[in-house]
Coordinates of C-alpha atoms in Angstrom, one line a residue:
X120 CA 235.0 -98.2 53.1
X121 CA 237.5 -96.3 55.1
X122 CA 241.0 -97.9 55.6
X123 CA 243.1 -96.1 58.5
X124 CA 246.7 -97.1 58.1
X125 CA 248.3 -96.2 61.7
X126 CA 251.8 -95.8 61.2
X127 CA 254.0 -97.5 63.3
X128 CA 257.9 -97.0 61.9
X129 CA 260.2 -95.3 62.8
X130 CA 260.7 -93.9 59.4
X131 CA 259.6 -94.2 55.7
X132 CA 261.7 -96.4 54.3
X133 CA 261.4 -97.3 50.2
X134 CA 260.1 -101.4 51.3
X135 CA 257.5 -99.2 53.4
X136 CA 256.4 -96.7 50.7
X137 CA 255.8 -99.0 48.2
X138 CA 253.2 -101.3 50.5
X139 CA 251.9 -98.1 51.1
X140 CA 251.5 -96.8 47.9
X141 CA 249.8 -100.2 47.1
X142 CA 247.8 -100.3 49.4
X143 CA 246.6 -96.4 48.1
X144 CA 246.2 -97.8 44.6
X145 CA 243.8 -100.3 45.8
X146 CA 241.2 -98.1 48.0
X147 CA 242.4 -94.4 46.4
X148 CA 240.8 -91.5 48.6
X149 CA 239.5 -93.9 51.2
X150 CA 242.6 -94.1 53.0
X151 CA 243.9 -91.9 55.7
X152 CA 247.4 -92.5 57.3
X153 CA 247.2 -91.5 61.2
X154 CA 250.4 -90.9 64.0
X155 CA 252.7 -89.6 61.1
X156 CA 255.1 -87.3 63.1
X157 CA 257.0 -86.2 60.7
X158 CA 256.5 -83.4 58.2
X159 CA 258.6 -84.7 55.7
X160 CA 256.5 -87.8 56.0
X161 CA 253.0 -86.5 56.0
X162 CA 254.2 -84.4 52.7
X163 CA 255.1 -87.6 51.2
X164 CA 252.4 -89.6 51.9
X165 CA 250.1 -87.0 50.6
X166 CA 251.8 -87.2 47.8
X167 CA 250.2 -90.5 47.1
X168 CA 246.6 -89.1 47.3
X169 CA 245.9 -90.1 50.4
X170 CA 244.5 -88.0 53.6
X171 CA 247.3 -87.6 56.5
X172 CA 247.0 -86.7 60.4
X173 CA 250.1 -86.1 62.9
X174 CA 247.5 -87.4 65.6
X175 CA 247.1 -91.2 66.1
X176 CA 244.0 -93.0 65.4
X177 CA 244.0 -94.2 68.6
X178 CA 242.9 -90.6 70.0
X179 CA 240.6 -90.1 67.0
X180 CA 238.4 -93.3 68.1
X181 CA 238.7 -92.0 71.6
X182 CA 237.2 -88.2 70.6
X183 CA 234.4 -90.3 68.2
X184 CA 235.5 -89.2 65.3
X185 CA 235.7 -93.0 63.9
X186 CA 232.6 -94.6 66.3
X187 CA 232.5 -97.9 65.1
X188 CA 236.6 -99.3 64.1
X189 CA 237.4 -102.7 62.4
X190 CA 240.8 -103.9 63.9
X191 CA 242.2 -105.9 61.8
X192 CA 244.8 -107.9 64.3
X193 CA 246.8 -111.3 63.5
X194 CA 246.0 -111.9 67.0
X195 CA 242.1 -111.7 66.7
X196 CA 239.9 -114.7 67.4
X197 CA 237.9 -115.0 64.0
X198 CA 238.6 -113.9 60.7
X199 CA 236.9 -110.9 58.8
X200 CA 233.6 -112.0 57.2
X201 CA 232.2 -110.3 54.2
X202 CA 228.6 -109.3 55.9
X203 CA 230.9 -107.8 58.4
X204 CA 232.5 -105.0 56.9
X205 CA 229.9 -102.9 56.3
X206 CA 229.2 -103.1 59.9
X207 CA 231.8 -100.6 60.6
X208 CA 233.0 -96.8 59.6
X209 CA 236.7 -97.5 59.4
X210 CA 239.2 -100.6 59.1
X211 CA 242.2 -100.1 60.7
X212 CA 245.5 -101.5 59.8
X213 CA 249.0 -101.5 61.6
X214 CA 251.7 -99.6 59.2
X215 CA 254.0 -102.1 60.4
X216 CA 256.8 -103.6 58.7
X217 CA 256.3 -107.2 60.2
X218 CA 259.0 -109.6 61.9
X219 CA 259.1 -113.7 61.8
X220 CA 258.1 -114.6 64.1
X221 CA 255.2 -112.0 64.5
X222 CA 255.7 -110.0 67.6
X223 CA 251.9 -108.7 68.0
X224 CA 252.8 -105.1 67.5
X225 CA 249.2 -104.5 65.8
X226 CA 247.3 -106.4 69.2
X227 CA 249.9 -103.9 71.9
X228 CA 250.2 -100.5 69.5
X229 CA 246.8 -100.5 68.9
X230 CA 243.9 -103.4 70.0
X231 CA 244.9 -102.8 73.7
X232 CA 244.9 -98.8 73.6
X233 CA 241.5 -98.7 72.2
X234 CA 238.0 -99.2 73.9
X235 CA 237.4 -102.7 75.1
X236 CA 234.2 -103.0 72.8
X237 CA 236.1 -102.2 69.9
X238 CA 235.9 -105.3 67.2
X239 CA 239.6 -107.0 65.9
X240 CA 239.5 -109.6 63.5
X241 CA 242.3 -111.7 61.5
X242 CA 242.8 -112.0 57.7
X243 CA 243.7 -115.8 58.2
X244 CA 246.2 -117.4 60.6
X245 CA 249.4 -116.3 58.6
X246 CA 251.0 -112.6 58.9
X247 CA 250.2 -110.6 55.8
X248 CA 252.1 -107.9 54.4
X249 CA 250.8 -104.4 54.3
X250 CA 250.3 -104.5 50.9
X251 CA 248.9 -108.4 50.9
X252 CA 246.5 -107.2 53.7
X253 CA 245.3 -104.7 51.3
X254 CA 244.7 -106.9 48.4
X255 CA 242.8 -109.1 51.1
X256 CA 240.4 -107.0 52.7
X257 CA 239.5 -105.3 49.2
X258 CA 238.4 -109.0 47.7
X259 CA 236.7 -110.0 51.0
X260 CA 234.7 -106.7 51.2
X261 CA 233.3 -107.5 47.5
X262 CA 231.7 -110.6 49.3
X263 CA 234.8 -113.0 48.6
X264 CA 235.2 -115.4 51.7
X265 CA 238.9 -116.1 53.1
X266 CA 238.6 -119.6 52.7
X267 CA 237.8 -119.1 48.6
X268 CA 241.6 -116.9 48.1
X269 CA 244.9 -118.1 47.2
X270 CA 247.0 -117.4 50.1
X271 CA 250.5 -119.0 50.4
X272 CA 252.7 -118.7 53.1
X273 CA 256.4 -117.8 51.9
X274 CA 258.1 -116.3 48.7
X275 CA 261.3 -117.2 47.8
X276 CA 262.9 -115.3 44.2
X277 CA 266.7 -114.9 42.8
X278 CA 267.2 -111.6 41.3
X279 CA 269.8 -109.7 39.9
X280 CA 271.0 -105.7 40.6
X281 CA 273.9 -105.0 38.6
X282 CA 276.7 -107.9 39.7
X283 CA 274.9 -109.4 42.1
X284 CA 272.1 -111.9 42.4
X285 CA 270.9 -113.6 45.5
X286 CA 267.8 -115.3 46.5
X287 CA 265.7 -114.0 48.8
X288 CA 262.7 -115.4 50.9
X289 CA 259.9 -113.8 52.6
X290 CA 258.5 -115.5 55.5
X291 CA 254.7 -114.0 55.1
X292 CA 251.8 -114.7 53.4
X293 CA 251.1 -113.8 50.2
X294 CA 247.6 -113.4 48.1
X295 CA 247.7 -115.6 44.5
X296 CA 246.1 -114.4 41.5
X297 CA 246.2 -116.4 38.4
X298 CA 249.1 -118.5 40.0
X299 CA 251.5 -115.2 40.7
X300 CA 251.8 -113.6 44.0
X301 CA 249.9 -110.0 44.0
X302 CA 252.5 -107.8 44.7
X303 CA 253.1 -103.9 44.2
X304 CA 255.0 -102.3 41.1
X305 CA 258.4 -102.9 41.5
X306 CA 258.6 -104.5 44.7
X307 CA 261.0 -107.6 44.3
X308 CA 263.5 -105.4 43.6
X309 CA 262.8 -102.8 46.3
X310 CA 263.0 -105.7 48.4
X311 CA 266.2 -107.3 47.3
X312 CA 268.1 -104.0 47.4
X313 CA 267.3 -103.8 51.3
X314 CA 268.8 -107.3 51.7
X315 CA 271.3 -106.6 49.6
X316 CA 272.4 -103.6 51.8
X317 CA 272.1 -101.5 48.8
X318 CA 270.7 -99.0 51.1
X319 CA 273.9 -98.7 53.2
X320 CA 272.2 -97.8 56.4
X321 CA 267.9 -98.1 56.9
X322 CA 267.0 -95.3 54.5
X323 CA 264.7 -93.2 55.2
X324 CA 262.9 -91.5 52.7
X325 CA 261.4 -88.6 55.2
X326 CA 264.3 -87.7 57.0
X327 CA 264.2 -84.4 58.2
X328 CA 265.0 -82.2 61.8
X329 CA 261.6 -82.3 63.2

């Protein structure tokens, strides 16, 4: 199965590379990152394994070069079926960094600028990460049904970076395994060093002059 991330930040920020990179660990050389502008950031991104395009996968459904797209949009009417996936060449997923409450950037960015026959459909009624997303489609294409996974809306943790320690809570869903949240390598602290402004500014990891 294909999994088209479309990229939709501004930049590549470390919270952003490691749902990414997650989300590579999980479907490897089936992944292909579309409207990545940057040439800083299409050499990073291809440094995780995956294939990368400057050109958005809204213009590569248009030209028929993926014919039959999976959306998969918060916003669709019914969830993602197991007999369904193999319907379709590509899923498509928003590289979005999402908000609380959801604004629908997935359903305006990139459901309404492709055909009008072109298939969306929801992992649940809660906003996923990138990297839960992931995890989600992956079980539900081996044949697991939505209703049989542990997903739990919210994460709260306290962790500490050097002197400081603070609690942070995430208001998305997360996928359960064995009673712990499935979560990539390293990313409570990733997280907590964003909220703790240990980035001084958004960082960017693919800053460059083009």
């Amino acid at each position: 199965m294909l999994v088209v991330v479309e990229h939709l930040e501004p930049c590549v920020s470390p919270w952003l590379l490691s749902e990414y990179s997650y989300l590579v660990e999980v479907f490897g050389k089936d992944v292909i990152f579309t409207n990545v502008r940057s040439r800083k950031a299409r050499e990073l991104l291809r440094s995780l394994g995956a294939e990368v395009k400057e050109m958005s996968v809204v213009e590569l459904v248009r030209r028929g070069v993926i014919p039959r797209p999976l959306v998969l949009d918060l916003k669709a009417a019914e969830e993602l079926k197991p007999a369904e996936v193999r319907n379709f060449d590509a899923v498509i997923i928003g590289g979005i960094m999402g908000e609380h409450p959801p604004r629908g950037r997935t359903f305006r960015e990139i459901t309404l600028k492709l055909p009008r026959n072109t298939v969306s459909r929801n992992l649940g009624k809660y906003q996923l990460t990138i990297a839960g997303a992931a995890y989600v489609l992956r079980k539900v294409a081996e044949g697991v049904e939505l209703k049989h996974l542990d997903i739990r809306f919210g994460l709260k943790f306290s962790i500490k970076l050097g002197d400081y320690e603070t609690v942070i809570e995430l208001p998305y869903a997360f996928p359960y395994e064995g009673g712990r949240p499935v979560l990539p390598r390293n990313y409570l602290e990733v997280v907590a060093k964003r909220s703790l402004l240990f980035e001084q500014s958004y960082q960017c990891l693919d800053e460059s002059e083009d």
